[in-house]
Tab-separated table of C-alpha atoms in Angstrom:
chain	number	residue	atom	x	y	z
T	1031	UNK	CA	21.837	-8.987	-97.303
T	1032	UNK	CA	22.024	-10.045	-93.655
T	1033	UNK	CA	19.710	-12.894	-92.240
T	1034	UNK	CA	18.126	-10.351	-89.673
T	1035	UNK	CA	17.151	-7.808	-92.569
T	1036	UNK	CA	15.519	-11.041	-94.645
T	1037	UNK	CA	13.642	-11.858	-91.355
T	1038	UNK	CA	12.514	-8.152	-90.789
T	1039	UNK	CA	11.303	-7.962	-94.450
T	1040	UNK	CA	9.453	-11.327	-94.270
T	1041	UNK	CA	7.590	-10.033	-91.229
T	1042	UNK	CA	6.778	-6.738	-92.684
T	1043	UNK	CA	5.308	-8.284	-95.879
T	1044	UNK	CA	3.287	-10.911	-93.879
T	1045	UNK	CA	1.818	-7.783	-91.704
T	1046	UNK	CA	1.104	-5.861	-94.899
T	1047	UNK	CA	-0.651	-8.816	-96.353
T	1048	UNK	CA	-2.451	-9.701	-93.322
T	1049	UNK	CA	-3.819	-6.053	-93.105
T	1050	UNK	CA	-4.873	-5.967	-96.774
T	1051	UNK	CA	-6.757	-9.121	-95.990
T	1052	UNK	CA	-8.591	-7.314	-93.132
T	1053	UNK	CA	-9.711	-4.273	-95.136
T	1054	UNK	CA	-13.294	-3.459	-94.578
T	1055	UNK	CA	-15.548	-1.111	-96.361
T	1056	UNK	CA	-16.978	2.126	-94.785
T	1057	UNK	CA	-20.345	0.487	-94.197
T	1058	UNK	CA	-18.967	-2.273	-92.411
T	1059	UNK	CA	-16.725	0.072	-90.056
T	1060	UNK	CA	-19.871	1.819	-89.537
T	1061	UNK	CA	-21.906	-1.059	-88.462
T	1062	UNK	CA	-19.105	-2.228	-86.316
T	1063	UNK	CA	-18.915	0.809	-84.788
T	1064	UNK	CA	-22.734	1.217	-83.820
T	1065	UNK	CA	-22.533	-2.735	-82.566
T	1066	UNK	CA	-19.793	-1.715	-80.042
T	1067	UNK	CA	-21.698	1.371	-78.893
T	1068	UNK	CA	-24.859	-0.537	-78.544
T	1069	UNK	CA	-22.793	-3.303	-76.653
T	1070	UNK	CA	-21.450	-0.586	-74.340
T	1071	UNK	CA	-24.404	1.453	-73.684
T	1072	UNK	CA	-27.159	0.332	-71.586
T	1073	UNK	CA	-30.839	1.611	-71.577
T	1074	UNK	CA	-31.622	3.754	-68.640
T	1075	UNK	CA	-35.117	5.514	-68.318
T	1076	UNK	CA	-35.922	7.759	-71.020
T	1077	UNK	CA	-32.395	7.226	-72.777
T	1078	UNK	CA	-33.033	4.362	-75.075
T	1079	UNK	CA	-30.566	2.696	-77.398
T	1080	UNK	CA	-32.637	4.064	-80.405
T	1081	UNK	CA	-30.740	7.122	-79.803
T	1082	UNK	CA	-27.506	5.522	-81.387
T	1083	UNK	CA	-29.590	5.221	-84.653
T	1084	UNK	CA	-28.684	7.602	-87.176
T	1085	UNK	CA	-31.242	8.973	-89.921
T	1086	UNK	CA	-30.165	9.712	-93.548
T	1087	UNK	CA	-28.975	13.239	-92.692
T	1088	UNK	CA	-26.824	11.863	-89.714
T	1089	UNK	CA	-25.365	9.057	-91.795
T	1090	UNK	CA	-24.245	11.452	-94.708
T	1091	UNK	CA	-22.975	13.943	-92.361
T	1092	UNK	CA	-20.909	11.250	-90.500
T	1093	UNK	CA	-19.775	9.952	-94.009
T	1094	UNK	CA	-18.423	13.377	-94.915
T	1095	UNK	CA	-17.125	14.379	-91.347
T	1096	UNK	CA	-13.470	13.138	-92.098
T	1097	UNK	CA	-12.761	16.347	-94.205
T	1098	UNK	CA	-14.319	15.386	-97.542
T	1099	UNK	CA	-16.684	17.901	-98.824
T	1100	UNK	CA	-20.264	17.112	-99.246
T	1101	UNK	CA	-21.299	17.259	-102.888
T	1102	UNK	CA	-23.327	20.452	-103.462
T	1103	UNK	CA	-26.111	18.314	-105.239
T	1104	UNK	CA	-26.438	15.913	-101.985
T	1105	UNK	CA	-26.326	18.922	-99.614
T	1106	UNK	CA	-29.182	20.785	-101.575
T	1107	UNK	CA	-31.280	17.384	-101.448
T	1108	UNK	CA	-31.005	16.997	-97.847
T	1109	UNK	CA	-31.766	20.684	-97.197
T	1110	UNK	CA	-34.913	20.300	-99.238
T	1111	UNK	CA	-35.944	17.162	-97.610
T	1112	UNK	CA	-35.525	18.557	-94.210
T	1113	UNK	CA	-37.271	21.891	-95.077
T	1114	UNK	CA	-40.282	19.807	-96.075
T	1115	UNK	CA	-40.540	18.490	-92.523
T	1116	UNK	CA	-40.876	21.853	-90.910
T	1117	UNK	CA	-44.448	22.129	-89.380
T	1118	UNK	CA	-44.838	25.947	-89.418
T	1119	UNK	CA	-47.570	27.410	-86.954
T	1120	UNK	CA	-50.972	28.942	-88.638
T	1121	UNK	CA	-51.526	31.453	-85.580
T	1122	UNK	CA	-48.075	33.269	-85.755
T	1123	UNK	CA	-44.489	32.747	-84.862
T	1124	UNK	CA	-44.230	34.792	-81.451
T	1125	UNK	CA	-44.834	33.543	-78.104
T	1126	UNK	CA	-43.409	34.954	-74.747
T	1127	UNK	CA	-39.822	36.079	-74.938
T	1128	UNK	CA	-39.716	35.730	-71.021
T	1129	UNK	CA	-40.598	32.035	-71.309
T	1130	UNK	CA	-38.259	31.813	-74.301
T	1131	UNK	CA	-35.398	33.441	-71.884
T	1132	UNK	CA	-36.074	30.456	-69.127
T	1133	UNK	CA	-35.995	27.911	-71.957
T	1134	UNK	CA	-32.828	29.138	-73.215
T	1135	UNK	CA	-31.201	28.911	-69.683
T	1136	UNK	CA	-32.185	25.432	-68.916
T	1137	UNK	CA	-30.777	22.161	-70.456
T	1138	UNK	CA	-32.701	19.765	-68.620
T	1139	UNK	CA	-35.104	17.347	-70.182
T	1140	UNK	CA	-33.571	14.536	-72.163
T	1141	UNK	CA	-31.077	12.752	-69.849
T	1142	UNK	CA	-31.951	9.488	-68.277
T	1143	UNK	CA	-32.040	11.384	-64.596
T	1144	UNK	CA	-34.605	13.840	-65.856
T	1145	UNK	CA	-38.219	13.636	-65.330
T	1146	UNK	CA	-39.939	12.700	-68.884
T	1147	UNK	CA	-43.045	14.549	-67.961
T	1148	UNK	CA	-41.403	17.686	-67.137
T	1149	UNK	CA	-40.636	20.471	-69.842
T	1150	UNK	CA	-37.457	20.210	-71.631
T	1151	UNK	CA	-35.003	23.267	-72.167
T	1152	UNK	CA	-33.244	24.398	-75.164
T	1153	UNK	CA	-29.818	25.067	-73.370
T	1154	UNK	CA	-29.417	27.967	-75.811
T	1155	UNK	CA	-26.571	29.546	-73.950
T	1156	UNK	CA	-24.591	26.412	-74.235
T	1157	UNK	CA	-23.568	27.497	-77.642
T	1158	UNK	CA	-24.570	31.125	-78.217
T	1159	UNK	CA	-24.373	34.628	-76.852
T	1160	UNK	CA	-28.020	36.129	-76.575
T	1161	UNK	CA	-27.909	38.846	-74.120
T	1162	UNK	CA	-25.405	41.218	-72.637
T	1163	UNK	CA	-26.516	40.351	-69.168
T	1164	UNK	CA	-25.621	36.708	-69.518
T	1165	UNK	CA	-21.855	36.434	-69.053
T	1166	UNK	CA	-21.527	32.647	-69.404
T	1167	UNK	CA	-22.246	31.390	-72.778
T	1168	UNK	CA	-20.724	29.067	-75.336
T	1169	UNK	CA	-19.135	29.938	-78.631
T	1170	UNK	CA	-20.070	26.857	-80.681
T	1171	UNK	CA	-22.660	28.712	-82.618
T	1172	UNK	CA	-22.653	32.345	-83.623
T	1173	UNK	CA	-23.717	35.187	-81.534
T	1174	UNK	CA	-27.413	35.942	-81.546
T	1175	UNK	CA	-27.141	39.204	-79.493
T	1176	UNK	CA	-29.316	41.742	-81.505
T	1177	UNK	CA	-30.702	39.028	-83.752
T	1178	UNK	CA	-34.096	40.671	-84.637
T	1179	UNK	CA	-32.730	44.333	-84.435
T	1180	UNK	CA	-30.053	43.483	-87.012
T	1181	UNK	CA	-32.293	41.274	-89.387
T	1182	UNK	CA	-35.693	42.974	-89.082
T	1183	UNK	CA	-38.765	42.066	-87.251
T	1184	UNK	CA	-40.976	41.225	-90.292
T	1185	UNK	CA	-42.923	38.072	-90.699
T	1186	UNK	CA	-40.735	36.442	-93.140
T	1187	UNK	CA	-37.837	36.736	-90.579
T	1188	UNK	CA	-40.095	35.363	-87.868
T	1189	UNK	CA	-40.769	32.360	-90.042
T	1190	UNK	CA	-37.051	31.673	-90.788
T	1191	UNK	CA	-36.171	31.934	-86.951
T	1192	UNK	CA	-38.927	29.349	-86.495
T	1193	UNK	CA	-37.745	27.075	-88.987
T	1194	UNK	CA	-34.374	27.463	-88.227
T	1195	UNK	CA	-34.868	26.330	-84.427
T	1196	UNK	CA	-37.317	23.688	-85.744
T	1197	UNK	CA	-34.882	22.138	-87.965
T	1198	UNK	CA	-31.560	23.514	-88.531
T	1199	UNK	CA	-30.731	21.059	-91.327
T	1200	UNK	CA	-33.121	22.738	-93.617
T	1201	UNK	CA	-30.842	25.696	-93.998
T	1202	UNK	CA	-27.441	24.281	-93.412
T	1203	UNK	CA	-26.580	20.751	-93.986
T	1204	UNK	CA	-24.659	19.239	-91.132
T	1205	UNK	CA	-25.287	21.749	-88.845
T	1206	UNK	CA	-24.224	21.258	-85.236
T	1207	UNK	CA	-27.377	22.652	-83.905
T	1208	UNK	CA	-29.941	20.188	-82.597
T	1209	UNK	CA	-33.341	19.739	-84.711
T	1210	UNK	CA	-35.516	21.040	-81.820
T	1211	UNK	CA	-38.749	20.675	-83.257
T	1212	UNK	CA	-37.988	17.568	-85.748
T	1213	UNK	CA	-36.861	15.710	-82.776
T	1214	UNK	CA	-39.582	16.829	-80.536
T	1215	UNK	CA	-37.195	18.567	-78.129
T	1216	UNK	CA	-39.301	21.425	-77.892
T	1217	UNK	CA	-43.026	21.859	-78.263
T	1218	UNK	CA	-44.520	24.265	-80.741
T	1219	UNK	CA	-45.189	26.697	-77.717
T	1220	UNK	CA	-41.649	26.659	-76.703
T	1221	UNK	CA	-40.515	27.277	-80.132
T	1222	UNK	CA	-42.586	30.158	-80.402
T	1223	UNK	CA	-41.432	31.581	-76.958
T	1224	UNK	CA	-37.810	31.118	-78.310
T	1225	UNK	CA	-38.414	32.805	-81.551
T	1226	UNK	CA	-39.888	35.533	-79.237
T	1227	UNK	CA	-36.766	35.706	-77.317
T	1228	UNK	CA	-34.822	36.433	-80.539
T	1229	UNK	CA	-37.427	38.549	-82.527
T	1230	UNK	CA	-39.481	40.552	-79.907
T	1231	UNK	CA	-38.149	44.247	-79.915
T	1232	UNK	CA	-38.687	44.120	-76.115
T	1233	UNK	CA	-36.651	41.102	-75.463
T	1234	UNK	CA	-33.223	41.789	-74.058
T	1235	UNK	CA	-31.510	40.018	-76.952
T	1236	UNK	CA	-32.522	43.206	-79.004
T	1237	UNK	CA	-31.524	45.743	-76.150
């Protein structure tokens, strides 16, 4: 065996041994990543560093975001826990669909440059189609056009729609939809207005 080959093998073995020694757990890697992010981001106005802190749902969804399937028992436990957090209104689920459309159209409210005293928007069109009149919409989420018309306008469906907007994790673990009520993004009145946009027969969503 040539001297150059022996040298190359020695270097490769040394590198492999070094890499093995540097092996860290998933928890350590996660902690390191959070530390790097917190060192990189600076608080600005209402945008605080606590936005980088994950709750149990977010931690587990991150853990299973690399292609590994979340075990059924874990997913069901998370959904049950999140369902218990939903605060359903006692005076009905429908507000004003016209106000709901304005909420769906706006995405202001959570950025550092937004006025924290102003109403927050839902930015629903960023992920969903809702009406035929709106030509610009995202496709990350399913189309919601004819939501109430297809599913029925009954109280049970209204409750489901309210709960879904309030905390989507209660119905689908690791949903990409924001937990608008759970995280205090939208008020109860705003949530009702968005549900009315989806469920009111007079709403353009159902025309």
